[in-house]
Coordinates of C-alpha atoms and ligand atoms in Angstrom, one line a residue:
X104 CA 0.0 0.0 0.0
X105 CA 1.2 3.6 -0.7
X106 CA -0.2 6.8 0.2
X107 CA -0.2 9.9 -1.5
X108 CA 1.8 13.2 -1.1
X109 CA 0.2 16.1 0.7
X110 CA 2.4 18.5 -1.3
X111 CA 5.3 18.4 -3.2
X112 CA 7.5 20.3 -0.8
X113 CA 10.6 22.3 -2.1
X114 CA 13.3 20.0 -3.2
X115 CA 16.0 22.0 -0.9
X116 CA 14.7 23.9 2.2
X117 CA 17.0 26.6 3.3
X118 CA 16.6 29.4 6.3
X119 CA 16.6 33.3 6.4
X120 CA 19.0 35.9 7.8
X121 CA 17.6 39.4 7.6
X122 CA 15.8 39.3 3.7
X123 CA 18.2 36.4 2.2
X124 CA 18.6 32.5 2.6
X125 CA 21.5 31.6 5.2
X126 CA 24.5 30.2 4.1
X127 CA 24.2 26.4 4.9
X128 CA 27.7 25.6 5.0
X129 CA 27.0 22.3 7.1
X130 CA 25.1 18.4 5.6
X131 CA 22.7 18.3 3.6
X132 CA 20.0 16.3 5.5
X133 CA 17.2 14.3 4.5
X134 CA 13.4 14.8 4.8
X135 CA 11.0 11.8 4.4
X136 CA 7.1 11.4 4.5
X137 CA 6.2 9.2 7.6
X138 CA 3.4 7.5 5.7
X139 CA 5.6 6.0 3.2
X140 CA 8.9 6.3 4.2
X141 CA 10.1 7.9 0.8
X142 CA 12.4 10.7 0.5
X143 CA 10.7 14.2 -0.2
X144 CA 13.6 17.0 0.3
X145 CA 16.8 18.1 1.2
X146 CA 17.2 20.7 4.4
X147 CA 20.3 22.4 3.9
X148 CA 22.3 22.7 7.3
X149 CA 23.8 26.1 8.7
X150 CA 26.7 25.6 10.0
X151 CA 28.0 27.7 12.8
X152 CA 29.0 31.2 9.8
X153 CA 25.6 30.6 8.5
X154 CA 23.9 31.0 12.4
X155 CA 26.4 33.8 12.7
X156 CA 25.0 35.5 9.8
X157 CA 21.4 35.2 11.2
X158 CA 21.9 36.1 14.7
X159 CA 24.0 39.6 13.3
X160 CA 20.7 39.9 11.1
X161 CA 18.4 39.6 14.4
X162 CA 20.7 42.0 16.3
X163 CA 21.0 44.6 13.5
X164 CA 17.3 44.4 13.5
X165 CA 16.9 45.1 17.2
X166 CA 20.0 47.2 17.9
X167 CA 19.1 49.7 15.0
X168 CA 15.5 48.7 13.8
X169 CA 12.4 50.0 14.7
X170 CA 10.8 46.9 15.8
X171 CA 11.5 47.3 19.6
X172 CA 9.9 51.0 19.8
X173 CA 6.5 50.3 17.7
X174 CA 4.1 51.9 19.3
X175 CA 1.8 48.9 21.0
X176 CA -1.2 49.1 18.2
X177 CA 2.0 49.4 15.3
X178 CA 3.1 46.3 16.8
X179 CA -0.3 44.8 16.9
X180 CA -1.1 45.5 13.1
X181 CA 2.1 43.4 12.6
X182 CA 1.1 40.3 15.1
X183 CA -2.6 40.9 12.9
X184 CA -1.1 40.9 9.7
X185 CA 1.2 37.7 10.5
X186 CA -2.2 35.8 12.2
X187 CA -4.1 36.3 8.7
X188 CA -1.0 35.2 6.5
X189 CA -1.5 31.7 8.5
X190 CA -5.7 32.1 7.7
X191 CA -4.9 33.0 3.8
X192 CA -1.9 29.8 3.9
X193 CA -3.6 27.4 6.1
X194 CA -4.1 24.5 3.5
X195 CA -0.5 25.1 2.0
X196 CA 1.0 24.6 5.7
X197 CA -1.2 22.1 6.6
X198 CA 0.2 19.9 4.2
X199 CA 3.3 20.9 4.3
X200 CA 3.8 19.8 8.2
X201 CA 1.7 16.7 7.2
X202 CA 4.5 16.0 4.9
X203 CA 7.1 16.4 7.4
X204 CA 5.2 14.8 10.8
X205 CA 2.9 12.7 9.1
X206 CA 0.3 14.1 11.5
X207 CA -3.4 13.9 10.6
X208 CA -4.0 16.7 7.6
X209 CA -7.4 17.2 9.2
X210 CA -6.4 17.8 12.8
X211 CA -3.2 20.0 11.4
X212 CA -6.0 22.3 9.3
X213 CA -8.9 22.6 12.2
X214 CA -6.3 22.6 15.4
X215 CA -3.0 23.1 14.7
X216 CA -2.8 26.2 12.2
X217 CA -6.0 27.9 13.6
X218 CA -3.7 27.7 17.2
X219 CA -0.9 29.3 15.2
X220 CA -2.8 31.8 14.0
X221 CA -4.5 32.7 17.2
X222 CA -1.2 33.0 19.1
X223 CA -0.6 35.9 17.6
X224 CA -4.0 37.1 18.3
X225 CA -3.7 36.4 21.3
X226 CA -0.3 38.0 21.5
X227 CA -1.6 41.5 19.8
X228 CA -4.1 41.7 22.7
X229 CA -2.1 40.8 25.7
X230 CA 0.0 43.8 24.9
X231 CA -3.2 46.1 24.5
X232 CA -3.9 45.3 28.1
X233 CA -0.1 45.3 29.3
X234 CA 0.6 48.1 32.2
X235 CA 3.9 49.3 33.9
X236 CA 3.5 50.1 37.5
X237 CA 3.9 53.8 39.3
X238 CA 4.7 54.7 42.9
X239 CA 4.4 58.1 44.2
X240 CA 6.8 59.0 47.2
X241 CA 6.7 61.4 49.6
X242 CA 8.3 64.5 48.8
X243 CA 7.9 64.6 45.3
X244 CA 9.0 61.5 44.0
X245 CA 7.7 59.5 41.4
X246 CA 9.1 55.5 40.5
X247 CA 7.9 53.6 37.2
X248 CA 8.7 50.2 36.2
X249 CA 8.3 49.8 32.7
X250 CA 9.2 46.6 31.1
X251 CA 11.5 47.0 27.8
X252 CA 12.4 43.9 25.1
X253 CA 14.9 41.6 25.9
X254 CA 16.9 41.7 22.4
X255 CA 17.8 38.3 20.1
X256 CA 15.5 35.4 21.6
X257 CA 16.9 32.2 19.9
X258 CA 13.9 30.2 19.7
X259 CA 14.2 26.1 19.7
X260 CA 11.4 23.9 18.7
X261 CA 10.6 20.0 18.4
X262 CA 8.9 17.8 15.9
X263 CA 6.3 16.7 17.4
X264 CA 3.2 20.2 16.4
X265 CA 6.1 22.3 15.2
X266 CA 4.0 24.8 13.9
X267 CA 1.7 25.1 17.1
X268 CA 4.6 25.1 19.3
X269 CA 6.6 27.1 17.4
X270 CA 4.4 30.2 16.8
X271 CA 3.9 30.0 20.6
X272 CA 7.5 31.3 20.7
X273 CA 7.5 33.6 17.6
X274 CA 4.3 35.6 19.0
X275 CA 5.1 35.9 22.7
X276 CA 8.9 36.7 21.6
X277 CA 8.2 39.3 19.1
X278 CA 4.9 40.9 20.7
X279 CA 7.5 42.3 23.4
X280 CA 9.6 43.7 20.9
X281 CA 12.4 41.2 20.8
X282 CA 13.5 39.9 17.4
X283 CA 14.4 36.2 17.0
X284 CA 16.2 33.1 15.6
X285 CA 13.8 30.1 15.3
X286 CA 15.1 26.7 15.4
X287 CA 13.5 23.7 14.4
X288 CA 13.7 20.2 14.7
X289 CA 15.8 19.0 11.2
X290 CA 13.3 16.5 11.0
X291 CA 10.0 18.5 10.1
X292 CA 11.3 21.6 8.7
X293 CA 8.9 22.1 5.9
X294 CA 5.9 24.0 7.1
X295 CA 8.3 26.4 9.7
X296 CA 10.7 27.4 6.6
X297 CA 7.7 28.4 4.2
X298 CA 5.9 30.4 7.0
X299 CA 9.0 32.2 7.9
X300 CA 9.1 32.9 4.3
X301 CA 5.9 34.5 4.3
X302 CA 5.9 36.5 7.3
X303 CA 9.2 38.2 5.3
X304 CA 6.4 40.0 3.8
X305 CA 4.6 41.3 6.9
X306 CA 7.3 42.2 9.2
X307 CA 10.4 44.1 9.2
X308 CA 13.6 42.9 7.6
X309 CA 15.7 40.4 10.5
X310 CA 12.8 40.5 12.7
X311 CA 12.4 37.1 12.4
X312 CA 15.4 34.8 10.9
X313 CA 15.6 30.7 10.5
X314 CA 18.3 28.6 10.8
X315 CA 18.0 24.6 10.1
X316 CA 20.3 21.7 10.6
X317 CA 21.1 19.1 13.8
X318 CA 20.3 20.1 17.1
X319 CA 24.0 19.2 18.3
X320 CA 25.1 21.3 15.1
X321 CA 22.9 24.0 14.4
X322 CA 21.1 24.4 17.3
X323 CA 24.4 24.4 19.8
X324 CA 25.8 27.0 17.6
X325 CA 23.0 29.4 17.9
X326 CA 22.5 29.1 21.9
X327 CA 26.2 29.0 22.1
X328 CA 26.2 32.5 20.1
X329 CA 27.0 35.2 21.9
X330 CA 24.7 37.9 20.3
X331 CA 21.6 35.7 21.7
X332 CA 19.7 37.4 24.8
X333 CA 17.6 34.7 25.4
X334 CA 16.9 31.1 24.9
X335 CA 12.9 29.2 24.5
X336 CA 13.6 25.5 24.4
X337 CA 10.5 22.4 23.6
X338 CA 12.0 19.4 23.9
X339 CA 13.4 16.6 25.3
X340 CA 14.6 16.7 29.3
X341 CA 18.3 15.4 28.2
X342 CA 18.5 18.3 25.6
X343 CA 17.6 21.0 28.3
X344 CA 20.3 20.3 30.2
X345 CA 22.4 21.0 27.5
X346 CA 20.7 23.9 26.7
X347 CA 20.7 25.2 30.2
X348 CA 23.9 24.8 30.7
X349 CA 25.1 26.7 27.8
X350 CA 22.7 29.5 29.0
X351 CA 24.7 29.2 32.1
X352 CA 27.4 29.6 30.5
X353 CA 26.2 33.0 28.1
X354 CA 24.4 34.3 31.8
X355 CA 21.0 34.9 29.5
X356 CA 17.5 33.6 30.7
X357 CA 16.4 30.4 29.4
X358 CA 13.0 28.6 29.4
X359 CA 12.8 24.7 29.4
X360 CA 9.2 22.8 28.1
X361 CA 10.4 19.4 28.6
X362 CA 9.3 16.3 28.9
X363 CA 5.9 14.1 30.6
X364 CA 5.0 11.0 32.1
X365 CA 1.4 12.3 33.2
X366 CA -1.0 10.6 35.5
X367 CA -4.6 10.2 34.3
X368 CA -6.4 8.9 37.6
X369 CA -10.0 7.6 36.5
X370 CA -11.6 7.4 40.0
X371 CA -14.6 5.0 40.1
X372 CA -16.8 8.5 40.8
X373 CA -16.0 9.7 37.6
X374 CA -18.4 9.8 34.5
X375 CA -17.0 6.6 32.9
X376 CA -18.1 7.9 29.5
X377 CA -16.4 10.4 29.7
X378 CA -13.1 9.7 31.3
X379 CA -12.9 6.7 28.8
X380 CA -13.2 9.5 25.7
X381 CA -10.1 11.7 27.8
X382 CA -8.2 8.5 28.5
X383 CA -8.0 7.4 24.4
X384 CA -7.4 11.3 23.6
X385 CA -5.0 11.5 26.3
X386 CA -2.6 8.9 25.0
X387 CA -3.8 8.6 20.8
X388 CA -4.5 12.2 19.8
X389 CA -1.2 13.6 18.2
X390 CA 0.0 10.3 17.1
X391 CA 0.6 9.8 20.2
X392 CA 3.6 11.7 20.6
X393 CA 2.7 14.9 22.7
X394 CA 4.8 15.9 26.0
X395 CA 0.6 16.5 27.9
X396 CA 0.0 12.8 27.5
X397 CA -2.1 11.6 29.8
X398 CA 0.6 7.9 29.3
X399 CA 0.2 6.3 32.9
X400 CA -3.7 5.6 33.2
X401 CA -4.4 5.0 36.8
X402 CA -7.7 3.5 36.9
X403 CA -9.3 2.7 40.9
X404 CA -9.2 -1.2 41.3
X405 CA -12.7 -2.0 41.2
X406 CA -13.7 -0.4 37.8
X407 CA -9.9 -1.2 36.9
X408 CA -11.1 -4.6 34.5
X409 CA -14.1 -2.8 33.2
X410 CA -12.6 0.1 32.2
X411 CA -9.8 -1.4 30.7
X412 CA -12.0 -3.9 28.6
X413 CA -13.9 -0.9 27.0
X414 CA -10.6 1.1 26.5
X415 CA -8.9 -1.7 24.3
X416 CA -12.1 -2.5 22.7
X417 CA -12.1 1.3 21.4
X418 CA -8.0 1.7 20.7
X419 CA -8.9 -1.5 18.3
X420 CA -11.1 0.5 16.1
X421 CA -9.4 3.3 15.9
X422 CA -8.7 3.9 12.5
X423 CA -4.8 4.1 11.5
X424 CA -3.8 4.7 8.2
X425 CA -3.5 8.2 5.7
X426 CA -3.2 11.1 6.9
X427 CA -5.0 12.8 4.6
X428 CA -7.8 10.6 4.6
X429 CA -10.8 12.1 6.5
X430 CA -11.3 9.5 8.9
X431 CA -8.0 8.6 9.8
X432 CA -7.6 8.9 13.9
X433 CA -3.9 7.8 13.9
X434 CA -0.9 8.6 11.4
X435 CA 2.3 6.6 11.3
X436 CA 4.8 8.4 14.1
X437 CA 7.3 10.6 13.1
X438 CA 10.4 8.6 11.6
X439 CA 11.6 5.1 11.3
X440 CA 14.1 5.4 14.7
X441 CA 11.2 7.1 16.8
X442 CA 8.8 4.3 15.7
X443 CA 11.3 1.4 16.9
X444 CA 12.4 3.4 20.1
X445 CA 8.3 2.8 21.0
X446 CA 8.1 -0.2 20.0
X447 CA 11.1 -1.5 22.2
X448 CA 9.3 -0.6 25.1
X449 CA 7.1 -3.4 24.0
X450 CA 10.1 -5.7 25.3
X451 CA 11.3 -3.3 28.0
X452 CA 7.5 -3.7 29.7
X453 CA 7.6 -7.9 29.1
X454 CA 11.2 -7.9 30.8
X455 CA 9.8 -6.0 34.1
X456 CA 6.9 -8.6 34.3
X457 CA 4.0 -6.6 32.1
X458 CA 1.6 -8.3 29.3
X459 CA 0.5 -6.3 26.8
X460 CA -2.9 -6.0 26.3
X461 CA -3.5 -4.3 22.7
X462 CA -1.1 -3.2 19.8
X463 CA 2.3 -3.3 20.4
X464 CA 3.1 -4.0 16.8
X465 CA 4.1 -2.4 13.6
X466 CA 1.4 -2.3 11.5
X467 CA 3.2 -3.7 8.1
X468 CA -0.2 -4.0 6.2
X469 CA -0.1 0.2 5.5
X470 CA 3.4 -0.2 3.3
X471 CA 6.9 1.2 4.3
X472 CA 5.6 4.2 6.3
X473 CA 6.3 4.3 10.1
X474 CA 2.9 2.8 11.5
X475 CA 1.9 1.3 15.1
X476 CA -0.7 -0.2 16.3
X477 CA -2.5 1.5 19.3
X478 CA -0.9 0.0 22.4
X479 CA -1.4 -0.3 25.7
X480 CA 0.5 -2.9 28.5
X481 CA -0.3 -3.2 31.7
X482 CA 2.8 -3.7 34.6
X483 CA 3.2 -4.7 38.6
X484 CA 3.8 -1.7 39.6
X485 CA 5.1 1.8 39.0
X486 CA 8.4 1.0 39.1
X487 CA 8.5 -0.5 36.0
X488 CA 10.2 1.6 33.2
X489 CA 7.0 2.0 30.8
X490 CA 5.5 3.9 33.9
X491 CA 8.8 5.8 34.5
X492 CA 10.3 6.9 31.1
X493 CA 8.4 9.0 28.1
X494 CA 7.5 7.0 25.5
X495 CA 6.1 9.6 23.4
X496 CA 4.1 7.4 21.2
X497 CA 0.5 5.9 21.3
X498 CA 1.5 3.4 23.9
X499 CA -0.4 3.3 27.2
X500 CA 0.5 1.7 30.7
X501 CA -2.5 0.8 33.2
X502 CA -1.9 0.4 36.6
X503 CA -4.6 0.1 39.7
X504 CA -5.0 2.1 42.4
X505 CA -6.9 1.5 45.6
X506 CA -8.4 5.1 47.7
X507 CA -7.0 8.5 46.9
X508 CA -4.0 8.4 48.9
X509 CA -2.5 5.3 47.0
X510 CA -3.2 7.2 43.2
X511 CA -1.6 10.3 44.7
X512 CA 1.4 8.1 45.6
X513 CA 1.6 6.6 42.3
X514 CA 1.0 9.1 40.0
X515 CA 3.6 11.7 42.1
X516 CA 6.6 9.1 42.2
X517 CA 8.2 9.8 38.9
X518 CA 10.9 12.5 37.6
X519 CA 8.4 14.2 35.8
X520 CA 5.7 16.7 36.6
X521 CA 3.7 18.6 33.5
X522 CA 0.6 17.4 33.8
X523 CA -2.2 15.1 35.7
X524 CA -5.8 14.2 34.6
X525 CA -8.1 14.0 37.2
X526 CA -11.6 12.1 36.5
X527 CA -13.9 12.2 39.1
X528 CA -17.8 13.7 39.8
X529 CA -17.1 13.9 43.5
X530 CA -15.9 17.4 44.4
X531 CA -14.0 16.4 47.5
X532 CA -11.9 13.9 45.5
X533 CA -11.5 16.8 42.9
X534 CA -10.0 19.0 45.4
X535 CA -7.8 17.2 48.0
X536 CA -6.2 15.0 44.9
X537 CA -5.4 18.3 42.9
X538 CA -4.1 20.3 45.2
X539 CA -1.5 17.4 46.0
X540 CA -0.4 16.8 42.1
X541 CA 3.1 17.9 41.8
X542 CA 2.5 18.9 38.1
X543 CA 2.8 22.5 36.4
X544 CA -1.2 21.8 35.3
X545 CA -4.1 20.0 36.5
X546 CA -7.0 19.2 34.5
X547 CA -10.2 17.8 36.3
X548 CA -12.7 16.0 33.8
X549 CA -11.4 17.0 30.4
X550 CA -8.4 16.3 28.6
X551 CA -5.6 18.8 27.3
X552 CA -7.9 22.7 27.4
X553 CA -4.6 24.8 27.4
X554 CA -6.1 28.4 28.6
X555 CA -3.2 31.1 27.2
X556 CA -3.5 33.6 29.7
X557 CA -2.4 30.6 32.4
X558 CA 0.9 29.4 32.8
X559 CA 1.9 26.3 31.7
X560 CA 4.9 24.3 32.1
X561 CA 6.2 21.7 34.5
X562 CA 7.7 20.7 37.9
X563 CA 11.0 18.5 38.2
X564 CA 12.6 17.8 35.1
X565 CA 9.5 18.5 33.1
X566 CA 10.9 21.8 32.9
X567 CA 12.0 25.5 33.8
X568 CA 9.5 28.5 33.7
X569 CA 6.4 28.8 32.3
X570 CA 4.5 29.8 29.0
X571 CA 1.8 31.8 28.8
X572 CA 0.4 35.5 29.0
X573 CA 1.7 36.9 32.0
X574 CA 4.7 34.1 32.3
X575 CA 5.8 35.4 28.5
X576 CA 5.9 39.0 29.7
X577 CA 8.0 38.2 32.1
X578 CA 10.4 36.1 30.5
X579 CA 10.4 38.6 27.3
X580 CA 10.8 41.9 28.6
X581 CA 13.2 43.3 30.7
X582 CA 12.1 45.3 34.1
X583 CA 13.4 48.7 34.3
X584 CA 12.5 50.9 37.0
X585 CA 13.0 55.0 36.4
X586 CA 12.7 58.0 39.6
X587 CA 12.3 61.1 38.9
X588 CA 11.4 64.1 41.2
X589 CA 8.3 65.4 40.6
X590 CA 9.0 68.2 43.2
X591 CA 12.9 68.3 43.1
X592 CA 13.6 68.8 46.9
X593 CA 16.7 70.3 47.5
X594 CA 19.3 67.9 48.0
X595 CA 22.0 67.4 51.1
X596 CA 25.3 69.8 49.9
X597 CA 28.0 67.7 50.6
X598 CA 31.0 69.6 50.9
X599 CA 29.3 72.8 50.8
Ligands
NDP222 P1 14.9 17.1 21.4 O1 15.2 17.6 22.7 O2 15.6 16.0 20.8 O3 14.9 18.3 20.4 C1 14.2 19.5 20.5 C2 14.8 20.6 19.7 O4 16.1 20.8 20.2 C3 15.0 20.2 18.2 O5 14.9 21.3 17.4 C4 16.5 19.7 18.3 O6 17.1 19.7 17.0 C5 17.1 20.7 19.2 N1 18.3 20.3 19.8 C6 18.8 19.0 20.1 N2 20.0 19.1 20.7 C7 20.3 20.4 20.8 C8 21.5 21.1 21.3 N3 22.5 20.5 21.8 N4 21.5 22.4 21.2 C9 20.4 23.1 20.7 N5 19.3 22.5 20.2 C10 19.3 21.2 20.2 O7 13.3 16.7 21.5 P2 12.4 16.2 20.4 O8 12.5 17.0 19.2 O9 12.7 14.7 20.4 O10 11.0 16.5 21.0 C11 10.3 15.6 21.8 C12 10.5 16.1 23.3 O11 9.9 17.4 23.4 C13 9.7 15.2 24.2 O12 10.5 14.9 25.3 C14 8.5 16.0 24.6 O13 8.0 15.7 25.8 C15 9.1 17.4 24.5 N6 8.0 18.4 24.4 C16 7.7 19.2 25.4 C17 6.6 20.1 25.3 C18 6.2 21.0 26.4 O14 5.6 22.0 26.2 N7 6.7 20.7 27.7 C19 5.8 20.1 24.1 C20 6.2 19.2 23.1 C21 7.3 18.4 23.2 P3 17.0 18.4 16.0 O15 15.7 17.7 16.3 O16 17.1 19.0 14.7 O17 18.2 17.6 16.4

């Protein structure tokens, strides 16, 4: 079986300094369609001269440009005019990340782009409703704090929504007047490249540049760079101590969205219904692969057989296959390595005394592409390292619990802390087992509703700040507090 191309991307995919293509200078690396494995382009890697040349672009852009003192609604107009670029492009980059992630073409047009168009709606009106703060002192002094851009935000995303994740950065970083150096993953490429190549048009010259090529390459090179202010990492916990550390060593801010092994505690007071619907979104929306997966389903022991007899009798008809079919549920995952990284947890959760209940195979009958079955495994107990390590695929792991106390134990003990689920109808549950989570979010009775204006980002090594409205002020402006004398009173005369 093959499957058809959503697009026939670029045969060479290159990034921008200022208003021309970077030098490359490094491999050139290969981009392939997850649904059939084939070949579809070259990315052209930037070395470390090529990053240079973007990151002098970025700073000549906020060092002599006017981007950092727009007025608020000039600034706005530009966020406005980016947001309907996305609207007038969204079936172009639909299709183009579809050809890179293999993602769902559907779920990439109705979710994905309409998010990365509204984050820099959302964006445009956070700054309409920003304020500095004023004191008045006795005699006759006035203090402001005003909060001024940063400078060159080097902005580093993964492969996993890179278009969703990655305007999250681009909006926040540029709506307080920074100017940036976006990063993907060398994987997926395709969609990021062409809409940095269209929002050339709507914004001004180096306010946004694009380098491509190997994290350890490309991306070392451009948080290692000296001209970079700040660094906005999504990825993987081991890559964020490498990005923190070379932070460190620069002394400029960094934010870390990492990693998640998220509880999803299905309490025998829930609406079954419903938490059945979260648990399969939870863990098989995304292809699986989303750092919010709800992957350790926690189900109270004496609905535990029940509910897990009516969760693989549902991940057995979900529909894998196309992407851009219209009722496919489940794409193949995102490259040939990632899909047998997943699947050896198959043997990992056998060796630590699990079964596996669904899945847990290739699925061979769709052709070359990167397909797996839903799975899900069951283990003794939390210990084991499909409850403890991110699979970031649709693979779940069920465990029983017995009385809150016991599903707070479990679904705390890990390294990780981004999210939990909680199901449950019975208020008190609600509220003595969420206000024990140790997770950046919480989400009681519905799976994944990200709400902008809240923080969101993790405890432990799920992370390192926050994103969000208030959170991206912070981390993308500077504070700078000004006094002036209203009333100069005379001063002491030293010497006098
Ligand atoms: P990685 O950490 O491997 O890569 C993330 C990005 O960092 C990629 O662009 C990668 O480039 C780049 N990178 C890798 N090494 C370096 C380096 N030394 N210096 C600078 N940049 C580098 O993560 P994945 O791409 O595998 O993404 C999956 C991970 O992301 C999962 O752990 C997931 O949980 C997490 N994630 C977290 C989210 C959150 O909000 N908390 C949201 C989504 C994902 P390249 O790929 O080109 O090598």
């Amino acid at each position: 079986m093959s499957f058809d191309l959503p697009i026939e991307p670029p045969a060479r995919v290159t990034g921008w300094a200022g208003d021309r293509a970077t030098g490359g200078g490094g491999t050139e690396l290969p981009v392939f369609y997850p649904a059939t494995g084939a070949r579809i382009s070259t990315l052209v890697e930037d070395d470390a001269c090529a990053v240079d040349q973007a990151v002098i672009a970025a700073r000549e852009a906020f060092d002599r440009g006017p981007w950092p003192s727009l007025s608020v609604p000039e600034r706005m107009d530009h966020l406005e005019r980016c947001r309907q670029t996305i609207l007038d492009h969204v079936d172009e980059l639909a299709r183009l990340e579809c050809a890179a992630t293999g993602l769902v073409l559907r779920e990439l047009r109705e979710r994905h782009m309409q998010r990365a168009a509204y984050n820099f709606r959302f964006f445009a009106e956070f700054i309409s409703q920003s304020a500095g703060q004023r004191w008045d002192q006795a005699p006759g002094f006035m203090t402001t704090v005003s909060r001024v851009p940063v400078g060159v935000a080097a902005l580093i995303a993964p492969w996993n929504a890179p278009v969703a994740l990655a305007t999250m950065k681009i909006a926040s970083a540029l709506a307080f007047g920074n100017t940036a150096v976006l990063k993907p993953s060398e994987q997926t490429p395709l969609a990021l490249a062409r809409l940095v190549e269209l929002l050339q048009d709507v914004l001004p010259e180096g306010v946004l540049n694009l380098v491509n090529g190997r994290g350890p390459v490309t991306g070392a090179a451009l948080v290692d760079h000296p001209g970079v202010d700040l660094v906005s990492f999504t990825g993987g916990t081991q890559t964020g101590r490498t990005i923190m550390a070379a932070a460190g060593r620069n002394l400029v801010p960094c934010t870390l969205e990492l990693g998640g092994k998220s509880a999803n505690i299905v309490f025998a007071s829930a609406d079954i219904d419903r938490a059945l619907d979260g648990a399969l979104l939870g863990i098989f929306s995304n292809n699986g692969q989303q750092c919010l997966a709800g992957s350790r389903i926690l189900v109270e022991r004496r609905i535990f057989d029940d509910f897990v007899d009516r969760f693989l009798d549902r991940a057995s008809r979900i529909r894998v296959g196309d992407p851009l079919a219209d009722g496919t549920e489940l794409g193949p995952l995102a490259s040939a390595a990632h899909r047998d990284r997943v699947l050896g947890f198959v043997d990992t959760a056998l060796a630590d005394g699990g079964a596996v209940l669904t899945g847990g195979t290739r699925r061979d009958d769709l052709g070359e592409g990167y397909f797996v079955a839903p799975t899900a495994v069951t283990v003794p107990d939390n210990s084991a390292r499909v409850a403890q390590d991110e699979i970031f695929g649709p693979f779940a792991t069920f465990l029983p619990f017995d009385g809150e106390d016991q599903a707070i134990s479990i679904a705390n003990d890990t390294r990780f802390g981004l999210v939990s689920y909680i199901w449950s109808d019975h208020l008190p549950t609600v509220m003595s087992v969420s206000e024990r989570m140790r997770s950046g979010v919480v989400w009681v009775n519905t799976p994944m509703m990200r709400e902008l204006r809240a923080p969101f980002g993790g405890f432990k090594t799920s992370g390192v700040g926050r994103e969000g409205g208030t959170a991206c002020e912070a981390f993308y402006t500077e504070e700078r507090t000004l006094t002036i004398p209203t009333h100069p009173p005379p001063l002491r005369k030293l010497g006098a």
